[in-house]
mmCIF file of C-alpha atoms in Angstrom:
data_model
loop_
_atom_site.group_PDB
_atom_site.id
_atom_site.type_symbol
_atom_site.label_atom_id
_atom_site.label_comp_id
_atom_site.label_asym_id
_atom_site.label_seq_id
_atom_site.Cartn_x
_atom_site.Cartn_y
_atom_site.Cartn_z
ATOM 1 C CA UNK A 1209 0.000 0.000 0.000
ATOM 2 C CA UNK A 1210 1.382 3.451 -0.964
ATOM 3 C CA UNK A 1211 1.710 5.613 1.796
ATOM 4 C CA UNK A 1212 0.235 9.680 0.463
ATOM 5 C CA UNK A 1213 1.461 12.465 2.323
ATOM 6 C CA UNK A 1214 -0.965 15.399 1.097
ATOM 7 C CA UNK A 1215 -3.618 17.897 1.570
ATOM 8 C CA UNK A 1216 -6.182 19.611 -0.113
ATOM 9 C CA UNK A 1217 -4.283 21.362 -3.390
ATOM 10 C CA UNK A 1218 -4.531 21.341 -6.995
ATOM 11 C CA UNK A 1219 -0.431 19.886 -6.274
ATOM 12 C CA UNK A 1220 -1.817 17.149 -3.857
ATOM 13 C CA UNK A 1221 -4.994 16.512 -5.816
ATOM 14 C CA UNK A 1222 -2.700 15.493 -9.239
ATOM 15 C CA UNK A 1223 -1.559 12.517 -6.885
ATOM 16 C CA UNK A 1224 -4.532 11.326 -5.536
ATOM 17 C CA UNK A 1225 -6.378 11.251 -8.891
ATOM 18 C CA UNK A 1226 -3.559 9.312 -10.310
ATOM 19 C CA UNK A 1227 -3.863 7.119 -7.532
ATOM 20 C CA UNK A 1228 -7.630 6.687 -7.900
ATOM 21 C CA UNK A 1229 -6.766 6.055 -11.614
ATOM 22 C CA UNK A 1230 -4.596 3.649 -11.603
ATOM 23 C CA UNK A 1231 -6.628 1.776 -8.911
ATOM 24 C CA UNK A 1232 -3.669 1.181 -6.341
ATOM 25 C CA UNK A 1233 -4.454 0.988 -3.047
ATOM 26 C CA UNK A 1234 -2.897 3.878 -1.057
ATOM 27 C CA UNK A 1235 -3.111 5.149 2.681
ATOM 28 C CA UNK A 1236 -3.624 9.068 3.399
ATOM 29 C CA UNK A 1237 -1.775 11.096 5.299
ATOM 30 C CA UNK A 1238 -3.089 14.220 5.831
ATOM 31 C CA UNK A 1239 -0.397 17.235 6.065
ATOM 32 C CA UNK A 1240 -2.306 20.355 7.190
ATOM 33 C CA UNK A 1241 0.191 22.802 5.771
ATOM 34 C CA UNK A 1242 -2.138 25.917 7.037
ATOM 35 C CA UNK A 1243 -0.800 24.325 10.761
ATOM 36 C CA UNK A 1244 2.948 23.634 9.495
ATOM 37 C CA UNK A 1245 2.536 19.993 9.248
ATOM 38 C CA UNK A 1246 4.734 19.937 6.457
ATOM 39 C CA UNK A 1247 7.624 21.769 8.856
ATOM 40 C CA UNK A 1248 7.957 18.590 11.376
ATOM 41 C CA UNK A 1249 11.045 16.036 11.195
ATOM 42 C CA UNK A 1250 8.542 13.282 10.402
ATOM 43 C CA UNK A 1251 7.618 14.816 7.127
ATOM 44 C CA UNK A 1252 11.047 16.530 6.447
ATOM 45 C CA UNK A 1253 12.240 13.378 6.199
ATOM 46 C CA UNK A 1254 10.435 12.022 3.037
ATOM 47 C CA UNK A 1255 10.655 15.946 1.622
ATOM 48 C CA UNK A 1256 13.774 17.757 2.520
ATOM 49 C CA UNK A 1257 11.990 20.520 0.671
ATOM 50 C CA UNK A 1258 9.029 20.773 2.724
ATOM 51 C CA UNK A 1259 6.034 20.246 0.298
ATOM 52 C CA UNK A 1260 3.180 18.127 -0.410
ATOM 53 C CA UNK A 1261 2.758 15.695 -2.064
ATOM 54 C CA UNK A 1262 4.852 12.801 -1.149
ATOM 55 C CA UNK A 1263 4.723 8.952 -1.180
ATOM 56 C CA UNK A 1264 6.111 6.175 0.066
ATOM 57 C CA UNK A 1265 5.820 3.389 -2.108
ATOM 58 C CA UNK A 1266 6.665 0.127 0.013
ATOM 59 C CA UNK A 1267 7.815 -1.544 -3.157
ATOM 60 C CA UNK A 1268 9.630 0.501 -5.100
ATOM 61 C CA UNK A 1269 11.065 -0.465 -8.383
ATOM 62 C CA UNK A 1270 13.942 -2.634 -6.930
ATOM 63 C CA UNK A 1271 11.940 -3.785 -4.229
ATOM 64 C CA UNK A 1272 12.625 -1.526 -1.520
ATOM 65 C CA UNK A 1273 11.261 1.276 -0.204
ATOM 66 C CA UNK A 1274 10.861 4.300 -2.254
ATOM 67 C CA UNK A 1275 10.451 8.377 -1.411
ATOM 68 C CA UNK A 1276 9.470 10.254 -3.705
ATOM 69 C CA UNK A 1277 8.566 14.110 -3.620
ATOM 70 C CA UNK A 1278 7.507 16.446 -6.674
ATOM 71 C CA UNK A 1279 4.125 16.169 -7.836
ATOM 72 C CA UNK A 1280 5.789 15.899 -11.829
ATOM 73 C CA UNK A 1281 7.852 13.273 -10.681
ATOM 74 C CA UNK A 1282 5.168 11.477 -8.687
ATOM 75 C CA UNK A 1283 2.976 11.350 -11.757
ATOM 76 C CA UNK A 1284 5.937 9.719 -13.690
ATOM 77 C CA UNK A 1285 6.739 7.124 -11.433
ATOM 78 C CA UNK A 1286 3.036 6.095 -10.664
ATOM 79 C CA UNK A 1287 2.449 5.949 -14.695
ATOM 80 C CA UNK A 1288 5.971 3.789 -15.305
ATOM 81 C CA UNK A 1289 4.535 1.477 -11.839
ATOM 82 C CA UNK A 1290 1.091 1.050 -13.731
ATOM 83 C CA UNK A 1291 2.101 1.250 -17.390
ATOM 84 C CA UNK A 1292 -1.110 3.684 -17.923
ATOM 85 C CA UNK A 1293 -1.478 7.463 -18.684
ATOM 86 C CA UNK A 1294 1.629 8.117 -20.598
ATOM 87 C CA UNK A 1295 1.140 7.198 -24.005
ATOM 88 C CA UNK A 1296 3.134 4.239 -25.550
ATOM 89 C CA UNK A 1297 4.400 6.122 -28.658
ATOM 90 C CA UNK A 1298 7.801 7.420 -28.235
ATOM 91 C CA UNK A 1299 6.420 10.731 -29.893
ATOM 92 C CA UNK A 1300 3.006 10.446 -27.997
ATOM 93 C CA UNK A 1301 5.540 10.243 -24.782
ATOM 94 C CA UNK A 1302 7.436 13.154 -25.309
ATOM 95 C CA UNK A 1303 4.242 14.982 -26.584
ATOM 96 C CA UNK A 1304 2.165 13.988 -22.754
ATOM 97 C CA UNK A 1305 5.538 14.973 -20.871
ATOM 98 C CA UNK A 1306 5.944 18.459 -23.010
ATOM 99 C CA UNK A 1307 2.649 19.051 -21.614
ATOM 100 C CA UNK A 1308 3.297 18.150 -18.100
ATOM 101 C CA UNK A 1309 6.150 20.503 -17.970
ATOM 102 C CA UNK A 1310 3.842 23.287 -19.030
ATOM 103 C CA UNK A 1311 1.820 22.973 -16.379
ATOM 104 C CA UNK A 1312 5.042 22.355 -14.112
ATOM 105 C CA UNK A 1313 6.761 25.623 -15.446
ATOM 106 C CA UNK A 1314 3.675 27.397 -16.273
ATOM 107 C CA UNK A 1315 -0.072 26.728 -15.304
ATOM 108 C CA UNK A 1316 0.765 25.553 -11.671
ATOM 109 C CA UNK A 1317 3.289 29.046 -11.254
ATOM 110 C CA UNK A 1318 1.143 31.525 -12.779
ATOM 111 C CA UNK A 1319 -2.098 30.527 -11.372
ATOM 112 C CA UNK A 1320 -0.775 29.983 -7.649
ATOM 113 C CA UNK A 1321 0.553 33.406 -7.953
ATOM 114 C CA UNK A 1322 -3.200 34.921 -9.357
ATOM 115 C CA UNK A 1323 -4.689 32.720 -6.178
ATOM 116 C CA UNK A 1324 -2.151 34.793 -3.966
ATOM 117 C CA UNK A 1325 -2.772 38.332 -4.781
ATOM 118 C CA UNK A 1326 -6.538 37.679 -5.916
ATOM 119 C CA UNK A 1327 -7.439 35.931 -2.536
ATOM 120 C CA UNK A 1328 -4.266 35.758 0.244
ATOM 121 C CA UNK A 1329 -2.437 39.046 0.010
ATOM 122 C CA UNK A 1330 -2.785 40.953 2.851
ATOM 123 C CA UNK A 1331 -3.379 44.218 0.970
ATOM 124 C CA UNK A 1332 -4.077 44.588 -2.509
ATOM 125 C CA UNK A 1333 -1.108 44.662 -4.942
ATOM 126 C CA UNK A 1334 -2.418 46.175 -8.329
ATOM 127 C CA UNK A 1335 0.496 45.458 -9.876
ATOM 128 C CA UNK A 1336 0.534 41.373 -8.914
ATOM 129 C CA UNK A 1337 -2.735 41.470 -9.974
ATOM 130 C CA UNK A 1338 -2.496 42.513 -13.207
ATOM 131 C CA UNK A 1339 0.607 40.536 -13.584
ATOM 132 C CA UNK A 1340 -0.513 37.514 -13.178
ATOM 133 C CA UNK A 1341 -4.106 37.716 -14.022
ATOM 134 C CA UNK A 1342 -2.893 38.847 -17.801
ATOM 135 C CA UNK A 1343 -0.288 35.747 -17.386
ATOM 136 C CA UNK A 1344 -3.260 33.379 -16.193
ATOM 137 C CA UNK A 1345 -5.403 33.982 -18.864
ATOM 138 C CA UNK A 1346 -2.718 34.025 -21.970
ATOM 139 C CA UNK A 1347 -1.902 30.026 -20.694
ATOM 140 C CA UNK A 1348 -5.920 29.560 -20.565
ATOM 141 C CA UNK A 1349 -5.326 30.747 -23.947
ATOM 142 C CA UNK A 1350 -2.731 28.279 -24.753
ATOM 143 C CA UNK A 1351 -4.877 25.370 -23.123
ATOM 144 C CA UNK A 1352 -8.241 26.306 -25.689
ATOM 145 C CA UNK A 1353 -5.577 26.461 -29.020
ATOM 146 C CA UNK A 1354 -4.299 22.815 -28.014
ATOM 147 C CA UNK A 1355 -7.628 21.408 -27.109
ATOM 148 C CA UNK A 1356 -8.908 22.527 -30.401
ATOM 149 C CA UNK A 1357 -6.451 20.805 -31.962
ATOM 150 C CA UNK A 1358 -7.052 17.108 -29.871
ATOM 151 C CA UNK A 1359 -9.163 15.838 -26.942
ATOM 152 C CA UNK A 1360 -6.658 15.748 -24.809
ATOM 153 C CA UNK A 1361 -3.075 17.585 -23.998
ATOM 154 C CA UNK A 1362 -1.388 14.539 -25.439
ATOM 155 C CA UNK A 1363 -4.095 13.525 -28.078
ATOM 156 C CA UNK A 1364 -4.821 10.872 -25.594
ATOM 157 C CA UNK A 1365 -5.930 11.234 -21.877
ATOM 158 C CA UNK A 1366 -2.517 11.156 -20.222
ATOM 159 C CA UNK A 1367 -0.459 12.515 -16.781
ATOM 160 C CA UNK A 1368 -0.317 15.658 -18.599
ATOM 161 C CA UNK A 1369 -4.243 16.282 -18.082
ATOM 162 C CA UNK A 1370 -4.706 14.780 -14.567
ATOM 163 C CA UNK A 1371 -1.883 17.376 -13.717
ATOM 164 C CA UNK A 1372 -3.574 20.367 -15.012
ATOM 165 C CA UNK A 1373 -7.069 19.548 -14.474
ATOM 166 C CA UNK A 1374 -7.145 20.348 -10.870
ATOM 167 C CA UNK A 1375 -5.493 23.621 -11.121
ATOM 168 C CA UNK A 1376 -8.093 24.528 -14.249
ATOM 169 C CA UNK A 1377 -10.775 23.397 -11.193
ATOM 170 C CA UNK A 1378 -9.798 26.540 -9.199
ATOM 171 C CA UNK A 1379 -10.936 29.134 -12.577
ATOM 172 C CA UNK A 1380 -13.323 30.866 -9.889
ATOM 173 C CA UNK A 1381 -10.549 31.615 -7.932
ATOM 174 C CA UNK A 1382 -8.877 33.427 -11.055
ATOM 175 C CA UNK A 1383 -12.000 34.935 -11.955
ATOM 176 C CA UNK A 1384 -11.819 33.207 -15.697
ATOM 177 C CA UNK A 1385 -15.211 31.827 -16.522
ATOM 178 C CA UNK A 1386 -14.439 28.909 -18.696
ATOM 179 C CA UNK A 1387 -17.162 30.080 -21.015
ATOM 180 C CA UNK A 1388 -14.102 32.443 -22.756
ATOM 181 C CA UNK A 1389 -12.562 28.900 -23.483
ATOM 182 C CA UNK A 1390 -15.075 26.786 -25.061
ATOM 183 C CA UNK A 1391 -12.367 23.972 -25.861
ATOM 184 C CA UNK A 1392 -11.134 23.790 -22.055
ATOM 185 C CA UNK A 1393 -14.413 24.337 -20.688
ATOM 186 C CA UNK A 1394 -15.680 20.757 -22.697
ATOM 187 C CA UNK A 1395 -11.639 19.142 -21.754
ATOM 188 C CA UNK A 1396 -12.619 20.307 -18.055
ATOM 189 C CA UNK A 1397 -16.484 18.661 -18.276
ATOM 190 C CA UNK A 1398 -15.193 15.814 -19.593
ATOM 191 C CA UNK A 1399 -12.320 15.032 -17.055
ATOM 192 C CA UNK A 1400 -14.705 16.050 -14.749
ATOM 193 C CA UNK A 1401 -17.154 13.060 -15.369
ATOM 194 C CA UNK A 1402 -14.612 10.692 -14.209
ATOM 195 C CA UNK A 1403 -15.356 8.977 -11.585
ATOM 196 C CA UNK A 1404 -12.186 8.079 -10.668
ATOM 197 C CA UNK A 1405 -10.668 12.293 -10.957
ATOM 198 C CA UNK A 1406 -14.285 13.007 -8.509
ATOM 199 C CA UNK A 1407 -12.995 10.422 -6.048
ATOM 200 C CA UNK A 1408 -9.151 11.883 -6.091
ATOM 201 C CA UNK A 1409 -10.584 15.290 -5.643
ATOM 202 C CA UNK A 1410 -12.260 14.622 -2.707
ATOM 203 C CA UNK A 1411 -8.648 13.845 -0.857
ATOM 204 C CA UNK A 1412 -7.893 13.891 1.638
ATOM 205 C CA UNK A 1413 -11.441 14.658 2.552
#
């Protein structure tokens, strides 16, 4: 059983929906970073860096425990463990893992930044605003040019969607209404129907 160190972010959420879709039976552990959970020697010791996610996979790839931090990474390991989500195509597998950089380097930056100084800032920064509002909605922009082009980020549904799906979840947050994007708003619907991304986003409850 996988051990999940996590709590209730788009970043945590990527692991527990790859969790739920890979069907492997995992244990939560919930890390309430809003009370420094993340800060105690327990948890420093899986992530050095302080962060959730995290696993512990009991049996790791060589049969031994493994630790692994960095939602990316995570998503990578748990598709390689299943064989699922990253397509089989050597182009198709560069294509899903462009993608999931993007929302690495991009989508997961820019709109954590818009969350902060639309909703956390403790006074109003017009400048950060603008910033990364403009910066928000030019990737949105990105997003609705790819999807018109395929279903999916990576033609096919792949680590590359379950990793930017739950930060396109938070749009109120931005203020984008996903009516501007047709093409992400049917991506999002459709991800959304999965029973399997419903049960993921409901961790750690």
């Amino acid at each position: 059983m996988i051990d999940l160190y996590t709590w209730s972010t788009p970043n945590g959420r990527k692991v527990s929906i790859m969790l739920e879709e890979c069907g492997f039976a995992y244990r939560v552990h919930r890390i309430d970073i809003g009370k420094g959970d993340q800060f105690t020697p327990e948890f420093l010791a899986i992530n050095p860096n302080n962060r959730i996610p995290a696993i512990v996979d009991p049996e790791g790839p060589d049969g031994t425990p493994l630790k692994l931090f960095e939602s990316g990474a995570i998503l990578v390991y748990l598709s390689g463990k299943s064989g699922r989500f990253l397509p089989q195509s050597v182009r198709g597998k560069y294509i899903a893992l462009q993608w999931l950089m993007f929302q690495m380097g991009g989508v997961g930056p820019m709109f954590g930044q818009a969350h902060h100084f639309l909703r956390s800032a403790k006074e109003q920064v017009p400048y950060g605003i603008e910033r990364y509002t403009k910066e928000t909605r030019r990737l949105y922009g990105v997003l609705d040019k790819r999807l018109g082009e395929a279903a999916y980020l990576a033609d096919e549904y792949s680590i590359a969607d379950i990793a930017t799906y739950p930060w396109v979840a938070r749009h109120e947050w931005h203020k984008v209404d996903l009516s501007e994007f047709p093409r992400v708003k049917r991506w999002f619907d459709s991800i959304s129907a999965r029973p399997s991304v419903a049960r993921g986003m409901a961790v750690p409850g």
